[in-house]
Amino acid sequence: MPTLELNIDRLERLVGKKLDMKELEYDLQWISLDLEDTNEEERTIKVEYNPNRPDFSSPEGIARALRGYYEIELGIPTFELTTGEIILKVDPSVKEVRPYIVCGVVRNVDLDEDEVATLMTIQEHLHWAVGRDRKKVAIGVHDLDKVSPPYRYTAVKPDSVSFTPLHGDGYPMNLEEILLLHEKGIEYAKILEGKEVYPIIFDNNDEVLSFPPVINGELTTVTDETKNLFLDLTGTDFQAVNLALNILSTTLADMGAEIETVTVQYEGGKNIVTPNFNPKKWEVKTDYINSVCGLKLTEEEMIKCFQKVRLNANKSKKKGTLEIWVPSYRGDIMHPVDFTEECAMGYGYVNLPLTIHDGGMGEYHPIQDFSNKIRKIMIGAGYLEAVNFILSNSEKQFNYMNQEKDEKNLVQILNPVSKEFDTTRVTLLPNIMDTIR
């Protein structure tokens, strides 16, 4: 589970409220954070957050939640988003390597030492929690003023492009050499293993910004003098790269920076403008939420609960239904049941009524009960039941049955313990025949 150290003085500035350490230790648990450690002398608290809440990967994200908990601000936070003119063109060659990219521009950056550390931490946490160690999402942060738009995201042969990588020895290397010799190249070469071409981002002068998901170019190194940033997020899952961009962008917005959109042009004239802070709308029945939470809240009370956890909610035209909007930096809301948790959090877990449930006796599931009856009938008719393993092997599945190998439906085990069990079964008959034998 990822952890984050919070400086209380800085958190007070972000929340806009004087915070008592003991009270804060108590309050943090009610917004889904676990307390790891406290240091009263240095006024720091170390917390652990669930990976399904990557927006908690920065003090800014946690402060957002606390402002709702303390009712300083209710509902979805507002972030100003300026429409930019920068364009990034996506070449079709990246389709089979790393097909998705989203971008953003951050202007008038003025980061102090703590905020620079936060920026590094949030990248590290997003690479782990959302990016699956850069395989699914990789983040690049660049000094915008050192390169010239429009940008180009394409794929090239490993030995066809050379540039000076960040944290290298100061001399140009081609992509193949980076994977063999550079520290980050060695660490992340596995992601590009077996690929004939590698993804790369150029500017208008063919200068290299980044070799995702491995390393940025030294040219765009961010320093304490950097005032404008260019963000690139590449990956294999569009929803994941978009979520990571929104989390990173809103965090920088909370630091006082101005966020500007970038137009990403895909083949076929498909343009995507990112970041996009538009919330997602859901409709949820109030009876469902009350029944799961064990409450009898009115629609007005329920709306207040959602506002406290930084969601927007209104009465729907449909009777007994709420319209709920989820902010763009939240990726953990996937089903109506998730809103029961949000409502309970806004209501206060400590305020939920205590109930004692009847014990009851265990019994078969109706399907299992029906299966047992059928089983007895079949045995009574003289049949034998064969309970075989789901795992099998390709020789038994195809050669013994005089069948051609079905590559389409065959699922092979990567590191089988035994040759006897190196695939999943494709059909039941081979294992049944093996039982008879």
Coordinates of N, CA and C in Angstrom, one line a residue, residues 20-193:
D20 N -5.4 20.6 14.6 CA -4.8 19.9 15.8 C -4.3 18.5 15.4
M21 N -3.1 18.1 15.8 CA -2.6 16.8 15.3 C -3.4 15.7 15.8
K22 N -3.8 15.7 17.0 CA -4.6 14.6 17.5 C -6.0 14.5 16.8
E23 N -6.6 15.6 16.6 CA -7.9 15.6 15.9 C -7.7 15.2 14.5
L24 N -6.6 15.6 13.9 CA -6.3 15.2 12.5 C -6.1 13.7 12.3
E25 N -5.4 13.2 13.3 CA -5.2 11.7 13.3 C -6.5 11.0 13.3
Y26 N -7.4 11.5 14.1 CA -8.8 10.9 14.1 C -9.6 11.1 12.9
D27 N -9.5 12.3 12.3 CA -10.3 12.7 11.1 C -9.9 12.0 9.9
L28 N -8.5 11.7 9.7 CA -8.0 11.2 8.5 C -8.6 9.8 8.2
Q29 N -8.9 9.0 9.3 CA -9.4 7.7 9.1 C -10.8 7.7 8.5
W30 N -11.5 8.8 8.6 CA -12.9 8.8 8.1 C -13.0 9.3 6.7
I31 N -11.8 9.6 6.1 CA -11.8 9.8 4.6 C -11.0 8.7 3.9
S32 N -10.9 7.6 4.5 CA -10.3 6.4 4.0 C -8.8 6.4 4.0
L33 N -8.2 7.0 5.0 CA -6.7 6.9 5.1 C -6.4 6.2 6.4
D34 N -5.3 5.5 6.4 CA -4.8 4.7 7.5 C -3.6 5.5 8.1
L35 N -3.5 5.6 9.4 CA -2.4 6.3 10.0 C -1.3 5.3 10.2
E36 N -0.1 5.7 9.7 CA 1.1 4.9 9.8 C 2.0 5.4 10.9
D37 N 2.3 6.7 11.0 CA 3.2 7.2 12.0 C 3.0 8.7 12.2
T38 N 3.4 9.2 13.3 CA 3.3 10.6 13.6 C 4.6 11.1 14.2
N39 N 5.0 12.3 14.0 CA 6.2 13.0 14.5 C 5.8 14.3 15.0
E40 N 5.5 14.5 16.3 CA 5.0 15.7 16.9 C 6.0 16.8 16.8
E41 N 7.3 16.5 16.9 CA 8.4 17.5 16.9 C 8.5 18.1 15.5
E42 N 8.4 17.3 14.5 CA 8.5 17.8 13.1 C 7.2 18.1 12.5
R43 N 6.1 17.9 13.3 CA 4.7 18.1 12.9 C 4.4 17.4 11.5
T44 N 4.6 16.1 11.5 CA 4.4 15.4 10.3 C 3.5 14.1 10.6
I45 N 2.7 13.7 9.7 CA 1.9 12.5 9.8 C 2.1 11.7 8.6
K46 N 2.4 10.4 8.8 CA 2.6 9.5 7.6 C 1.3 8.7 7.5
V47 N 0.7 8.7 6.3 CA -0.6 8.0 6.1 C -0.4 7.0 4.9
E48 N -1.3 6.0 5.0 CA -1.4 5.0 3.9 C -2.7 5.1 3.2
Y49 N -2.7 5.1 1.9 CA -4.0 5.2 1.2 C -4.2 4.0 0.3
N50 N -5.4 3.7 0.0 CA -5.7 2.6 -0.9 C -5.4 2.9 -2.3
P51 N -4.8 2.0 -3.1 CA -4.4 2.3 -4.5 C -5.6 2.7 -5.4
N52 N -6.8 2.4 -4.9 CA -8.0 2.8 -5.8 C -8.3 4.3 -5.6
R53 N -7.5 5.0 -4.8 CA -7.6 6.5 -4.7 C -6.3 7.2 -5.0
P54 N -5.8 7.1 -6.2 CA -4.5 7.7 -6.6 C -4.6 9.2 -6.5
D55 N -5.8 9.8 -6.4 CA -5.8 11.3 -6.1 C -5.4 11.6 -4.7
F56 N -5.2 10.6 -3.9 CA -4.6 10.9 -2.5 C -3.1 10.8 -2.6
S57 N -2.5 10.8 -3.7 CA -1.0 10.6 -3.8 C -0.3 12.0 -3.6
S58 N -1.0 13.0 -3.2 CA -0.4 14.3 -2.9 C -1.1 15.0 -1.8
P59 N -0.4 15.8 -1.0 CA -1.1 16.6 0.0 C -2.3 17.4 -0.5
E60 N -2.2 17.9 -1.7 CA -3.3 18.7 -2.4 C -4.5 17.8 -2.5
G61 N -4.4 16.6 -2.9 CA -5.5 15.7 -3.0 C -6.2 15.4 -1.7
I62 N -5.4 15.2 -0.7 CA -5.9 14.9 0.7 C -6.6 16.2 1.2
A63 N -6.0 17.3 1.0 CA -6.5 18.6 1.5 C -7.9 18.8 0.8
R64 N -8.1 18.5 -0.4 CA -9.4 18.6 -1.1 C -10.4 17.8 -0.4
A65 N -10.1 16.6 0.0 CA -11.1 15.8 0.7 C -11.4 16.3 2.1
L66 N -10.3 16.8 2.8 CA -10.5 17.4 4.1 C -11.4 18.7 4.1
R67 N -11.2 19.5 3.1 CA -12.1 20.7 3.0 C -13.6 20.3 2.8
G68 N -13.8 19.2 2.2 CA -15.2 18.7 2.2 C -15.6 18.2 3.5
Y69 N -14.8 17.4 4.1 CA -15.1 16.8 5.4 C -15.4 17.8 6.5
Y70 N -14.6 18.9 6.5 CA -14.8 20.0 7.4 C -15.9 21.0 6.9
E71 N -16.5 20.8 5.8 CA -17.5 21.6 5.2 C -17.0 23.0 4.9
I72 N -15.7 23.1 4.6 CA -15.2 24.4 4.1 C -15.6 24.6 2.7
E73 N -15.6 23.6 1.9 CA -16.0 23.6 0.5 C -16.9 22.3 0.3
L74 N -17.9 22.5 -0.5 CA -18.8 21.3 -0.7 C -18.9 21.1 -2.3
G75 N -19.1 19.9 -2.7 CA -19.2 19.6 -4.1 C -17.9 19.5 -4.8
I76 N -18.0 19.3 -6.1 CA -16.8 19.1 -7.0 C -16.0 20.4 -7.0
P77 N -14.7 20.3 -6.7 CA -13.8 21.5 -6.8 C -13.8 22.0 -8.3
T78 N -13.6 23.3 -8.4 CA -13.6 23.9 -9.8 C -12.1 24.3 -10.1
F79 N -11.8 23.9 -11.3 CA -10.4 24.2 -11.8 C -10.5 25.0 -13.2
E80 N -9.8 26.1 -13.3 CA -9.8 26.8 -14.5 C -9.0 26.1 -15.6
L81 N -9.5 26.0 -16.8 CA -8.9 25.3 -17.9 C -8.9 26.2 -19.1
T82 N -7.7 26.6 -19.5 CA -7.6 27.5 -20.7 C -7.4 26.6 -22.0
T83 N -8.1 27.0 -23.0 CA -8.0 26.4 -24.3 C -6.7 26.8 -25.0
G84 N -5.8 25.8 -25.2 CA -4.5 26.1 -25.8 C -4.4 25.9 -27.3
E85 N -3.3 26.3 -27.9 CA -3.1 26.1 -29.4 C -2.1 25.1 -29.7
I86 N -1.5 24.5 -28.7 CA -0.4 23.5 -29.0 C -1.1 22.2 -29.5
I87 N -0.4 21.6 -30.5 CA -0.9 20.4 -31.1 C 0.2 19.3 -31.0
L88 N -0.3 18.0 -30.8 CA 0.6 16.9 -30.9 C -0.1 15.9 -31.8
K89 N 0.7 15.5 -32.8 CA 0.2 14.5 -33.9 C 0.7 13.1 -33.5
V90 N -0.3 12.2 -33.6 CA 0.0 10.8 -33.3 C 0.1 10.0 -34.6
D91 N 1.3 9.4 -34.8 CA 1.5 8.6 -36.0 C 0.9 7.2 -35.8
P92 N 0.3 6.6 -36.8 CA -0.3 5.2 -36.7 C 0.7 4.2 -36.3
S93 N 2.0 4.4 -36.5 CA 3.0 3.4 -36.2 C 3.1 3.0 -34.7
V94 N 2.5 3.9 -33.8 CA 2.6 3.5 -32.4 C 1.5 2.6 -31.9
K95 N 0.6 2.2 -32.9 CA -0.6 1.4 -32.5 C -0.2 0.1 -31.8
E96 N 0.7 -0.6 -32.4 CA 1.1 -1.9 -31.8 C 2.1 -1.8 -30.7
V97 N 2.6 -0.6 -30.4 CA 3.6 -0.5 -29.3 C 3.1 0.1 -28.1
R98 N 2.6 1.3 -28.2 CA 2.0 2.1 -27.1 C 1.1 3.1 -27.7
P99 N -0.2 2.7 -27.8 CA -1.1 3.4 -28.7 C -1.7 4.7 -28.2
Y100 N -1.7 5.0 -26.9 CA -2.4 6.2 -26.4 C -1.5 7.2 -25.8
I101 N -1.8 8.5 -26.1 CA -1.1 9.6 -25.5 C -2.1 10.7 -25.2
V102 N -1.9 11.3 -24.0 CA -2.7 12.5 -23.7 C -1.7 13.6 -23.2
C103 N -2.0 14.8 -23.3 CA -1.0 15.9 -23.0 C -1.7 17.0 -22.3
G104 N -0.8 17.9 -21.7 CA -1.3 19.1 -21.1 C -0.2 20.1 -20.9
V105 N -0.5 21.4 -20.8 CA 0.4 22.4 -20.6 C 0.2 23.1 -19.3
V106 N 1.2 23.4 -18.5 CA 1.1 24.0 -17.2 C 1.9 25.3 -17.3
R107 N 1.3 26.4 -17.1 CA 2.0 27.7 -17.2 C 2.1 28.4 -15.9
N108 N 3.1 29.3 -15.8 CA 3.3 30.1 -14.6 C 3.5 29.3 -13.4
V109 N 4.4 28.3 -13.5 CA 4.8 27.4 -12.4 C 5.7 28.2 -11.5
D110 N 5.4 28.1 -10.2 CA 6.3 28.7 -9.2 C 6.3 27.8 -8.0
L111 N 7.1 26.7 -8.1 CA 7.1 25.6 -7.1 C 8.1 25.9 -6.1
D112 N 7.7 25.7 -4.8 CA 8.7 25.8 -3.7 C 9.3 24.4 -3.6
E113 N 10.2 24.2 -2.6 CA 10.9 23.0 -2.4 C 10.0 21.8 -2.1
D114 N 9.0 22.1 -1.3 CA 8.0 21.0 -0.9 C 7.2 20.6 -2.1
E115 N 6.8 21.6 -3.0 CA 6.0 21.3 -4.1 C 6.7 20.5 -5.2
V116 N 8.0 20.8 -5.4 CA 8.9 20.0 -6.3 C 9.0 18.6 -5.8
A117 N 9.1 18.4 -4.5 CA 9.1 17.0 -3.9 C 7.8 16.3 -4.2
T118 N 6.7 17.1 -4.0 CA 5.4 16.5 -4.3 C 5.2 16.1 -5.7
L119 N 5.7 16.9 -6.6 CA 5.6 16.6 -8.1 C 6.3 15.3 -8.4
M120 N 7.5 15.1 -7.8 CA 8.3 13.8 -8.0 C 7.6 12.7 -7.3
T121 N 7.0 12.9 -6.1 CA 6.3 11.8 -5.4 C 5.0 11.4 -6.2
I122 N 4.3 12.3 -6.7 CA 3.0 12.0 -7.3 C 3.3 11.2 -8.6
Q123 N 4.4 11.6 -9.3 CA 4.8 10.8 -10.5 C 5.1 9.3 -10.2
E124 N 5.9 9.2 -9.1 CA 6.2 7.9 -8.7 C 5.0 7.0 -8.3
H125 N 4.1 7.7 -7.5 CA 2.9 6.9 -7.1 C 2.0 6.6 -8.2
L126 N 1.8 7.5 -9.2 CA 0.9 7.3 -10.3 C 1.5 6.2 -11.2
H127 N 2.8 6.2 -11.3 CA 3.5 5.1 -12.1 C 3.2 3.8 -11.5
W128 N 3.1 3.7 -10.2 CA 2.8 2.4 -9.5 C 1.3 2.1 -9.4
A129 N 0.5 3.1 -8.9 CA -0.9 2.8 -8.7 C -1.7 2.7 -9.9
V130 N -1.5 3.6 -10.9 CA -2.3 3.6 -12.1 C -1.5 3.0 -13.3
G131 N -0.2 3.2 -13.3 CA 0.6 2.8 -14.4 C 1.2 1.4 -14.4
R132 N 1.0 0.7 -13.3 CA 1.5 -0.7 -13.3 C 3.0 -0.7 -13.6
D133 N 3.8 0.2 -12.9 CA 5.2 0.3 -13.1 C 5.5 0.7 -14.5
R134 N 4.8 1.7 -15.0 CA 5.0 2.3 -16.3 C 4.5 1.4 -17.5
K135 N 4.1 0.2 -17.3 CA 3.6 -0.6 -18.4 C 2.3 -0.1 -18.9
K136 N 1.4 0.3 -18.1 CA 0.1 0.8 -18.5 C 0.1 2.3 -18.7
V137 N 0.8 3.0 -17.9 CA 0.9 4.5 -18.0 C 2.3 4.9 -17.6
A138 N 2.9 5.8 -18.4 CA 4.2 6.5 -18.1 C 4.0 8.0 -18.3
I139 N 4.7 8.7 -17.4 CA 4.5 10.2 -17.3 C 5.8 10.9 -17.7
G140 N 5.7 11.9 -18.5 CA 6.8 12.7 -18.9 C 6.5 14.2 -18.5
V141 N 7.4 14.8 -17.8 CA 7.3 16.3 -17.5 C 8.5 17.0 -18.1
H142 N 8.2 18.0 -18.9 CA 9.2 18.7 -19.6 C 9.2 20.2 -19.4
D143 N 10.3 20.9 -19.7 CA 10.4 22.3 -19.7 C 9.9 22.8 -21.1
L144 N 8.7 23.3 -21.1 CA 8.0 23.7 -22.3 C 8.8 24.7 -23.2
D145 N 9.6 25.6 -22.5 CA 10.2 26.7 -23.2 C 11.5 26.2 -24.0
K146 N 11.9 25.0 -23.8 CA 13.1 24.5 -24.4 C 12.8 23.7 -25.7
V147 N 11.6 23.6 -26.1 CA 11.2 22.9 -27.3 C 10.1 23.7 -28.1
S148 N 9.9 23.2 -29.3 CA 9.0 24.0 -30.2 C 7.9 23.1 -30.7
P149 N 6.6 23.5 -30.5 CA 5.5 22.8 -31.0 C 5.3 23.1 -32.5
P150 N 4.6 22.3 -33.2 CA 3.8 21.1 -32.8 C 4.7 19.9 -32.5
Y151 N 4.2 19.0 -31.7 CA 4.9 17.8 -31.4 C 4.4 16.6 -32.2
R152 N 5.2 15.6 -32.2 CA 4.9 14.4 -32.9 C 5.2 13.1 -32.1
Y153 N 4.2 12.2 -32.0 CA 4.4 11.0 -31.3 C 4.4 9.9 -32.3
T154 N 5.5 9.2 -32.4 CA 5.7 8.2 -33.5 C 6.5 7.0 -33.0
A155 N 6.7 6.0 -33.8 CA 7.5 4.8 -33.5 C 8.6 4.7 -34.5
V156 N 9.9 4.4 -34.0 CA 11.0 4.3 -34.9 C 11.8 3.1 -34.6
K157 N 12.7 2.7 -35.5 CA 13.6 1.6 -35.4 C 14.6 1.9 -34.2
P158 N 15.0 0.9 -33.4 CA 15.8 1.2 -32.2 C 17.2 1.9 -32.5
D159 N 17.7 1.7 -33.7 CA 19.0 2.3 -34.0 C 19.0 3.5 -34.9
S160 N 17.7 4.0 -35.1 CA 17.6 5.1 -36.1 C 17.6 6.5 -35.5
V161 N 17.4 6.6 -34.2 CA 17.4 7.9 -33.5 C 18.3 7.9 -32.3
S162 N 19.0 9.0 -32.1 CA 19.9 9.2 -31.0 C 19.6 10.5 -30.3
F163 N 19.7 10.5 -29.0 CA 19.6 11.8 -28.2 C 20.3 11.6 -26.9
T164 N 20.5 12.7 -26.1 CA 21.1 12.6 -24.8 C 20.1 12.4 -23.8
P165 N 20.0 11.2 -23.1 CA 19.0 10.9 -22.1 C 19.2 11.6 -20.8
L166 N 18.2 11.9 -20.1 CA 18.2 12.4 -18.7 C 19.0 11.5 -17.8
H167 N 19.8 12.0 -16.9 CA 20.6 11.2 -16.0 C 21.5 10.2 -16.6
G168 N 22.0 10.6 -17.8 CA 23.0 9.7 -18.5 C 24.4 10.3 -18.3
D169 N 25.3 9.9 -19.2 CA 26.7 10.4 -19.1 C 26.9 11.6 -19.9
G170 N 25.9 12.2 -20.4 CA 26.0 13.5 -21.2 C 26.3 13.4 -22.6
Y171 N 26.2 12.2 -23.2 CA 26.4 12.0 -24.6 C 25.3 11.3 -25.3
P172 N 25.1 11.5 -26.6 CA 23.9 10.9 -27.2 C 24.0 9.4 -27.3
M173 N 22.9 8.7 -27.2 CA 22.8 7.3 -27.3 C 21.5 7.0 -28.2
N174 N 21.6 5.9 -29.0 CA 20.4 5.5 -29.7 C 19.5 4.7 -28.7
L175 N 18.3 4.4 -29.2 CA 17.3 3.8 -28.3 C 17.8 2.4 -27.8
E176 N 18.4 1.7 -28.7 CA 18.9 0.3 -28.4 C 20.0 0.4 -27.3
E177 N 20.9 1.4 -27.4 CA 21.9 1.6 -26.4 C 21.4 2.0 -25.1
I178 N 20.3 2.8 -25.1 CA 19.7 3.2 -23.8 C 19.2 2.0 -23.1
L179 N 18.5 1.1 -23.8 CA 18.0 -0.1 -23.1 C 19.1 -1.0 -22.6
L180 N 20.2 -1.0 -23.2 CA 21.3 -1.9 -22.8 C 22.2 -1.2 -21.7
L181 N 22.4 0.1 -21.8 CA 23.4 0.7 -20.9 C 22.9 1.7 -19.9
H182 N 21.8 2.4 -20.1 CA 21.3 3.4 -19.2 C 20.5 2.7 -18.0
E183 N 20.6 3.2 -16.8 CA 20.0 2.6 -15.7 C 18.5 2.4 -15.8
K184 N 17.8 3.5 -16.3 CA 16.4 3.4 -16.5 C 16.1 2.4 -17.7
G185 N 16.9 2.5 -18.7 CA 16.7 1.6 -19.9 C 16.8 0.1 -19.5
I186 N 17.7 -0.2 -18.6 CA 17.9 -1.6 -18.2 C 16.6 -2.0 -17.3
E187 N 16.1 -1.0 -16.5 CA 15.0 -1.3 -15.6 C 13.7 -1.5 -16.4
Y188 N 13.5 -0.8 -17.5 CA 12.2 -0.8 -18.2 C 12.3 -1.4 -19.6
A189 N 13.4 -2.0 -19.9 CA 13.5 -2.7 -21.2 C 12.5 -3.8 -21.4
K190 N 12.1 -4.4 -20.3 CA 11.1 -5.5 -20.4 C 9.8 -5.1 -21.0
I191 N 9.4 -3.8 -20.8 CA 8.1 -3.3 -21.4 C 8.1 -3.3 -22.9
L192 N 9.3 -3.1 -23.5 CA 9.4 -3.0 -24.9 C 10.0 -4.3 -25.6
E193 N 10.1 -5.3 -24.7 CA 10.7 -6.6 -25.2 C 9.9 -7.2 -26.4

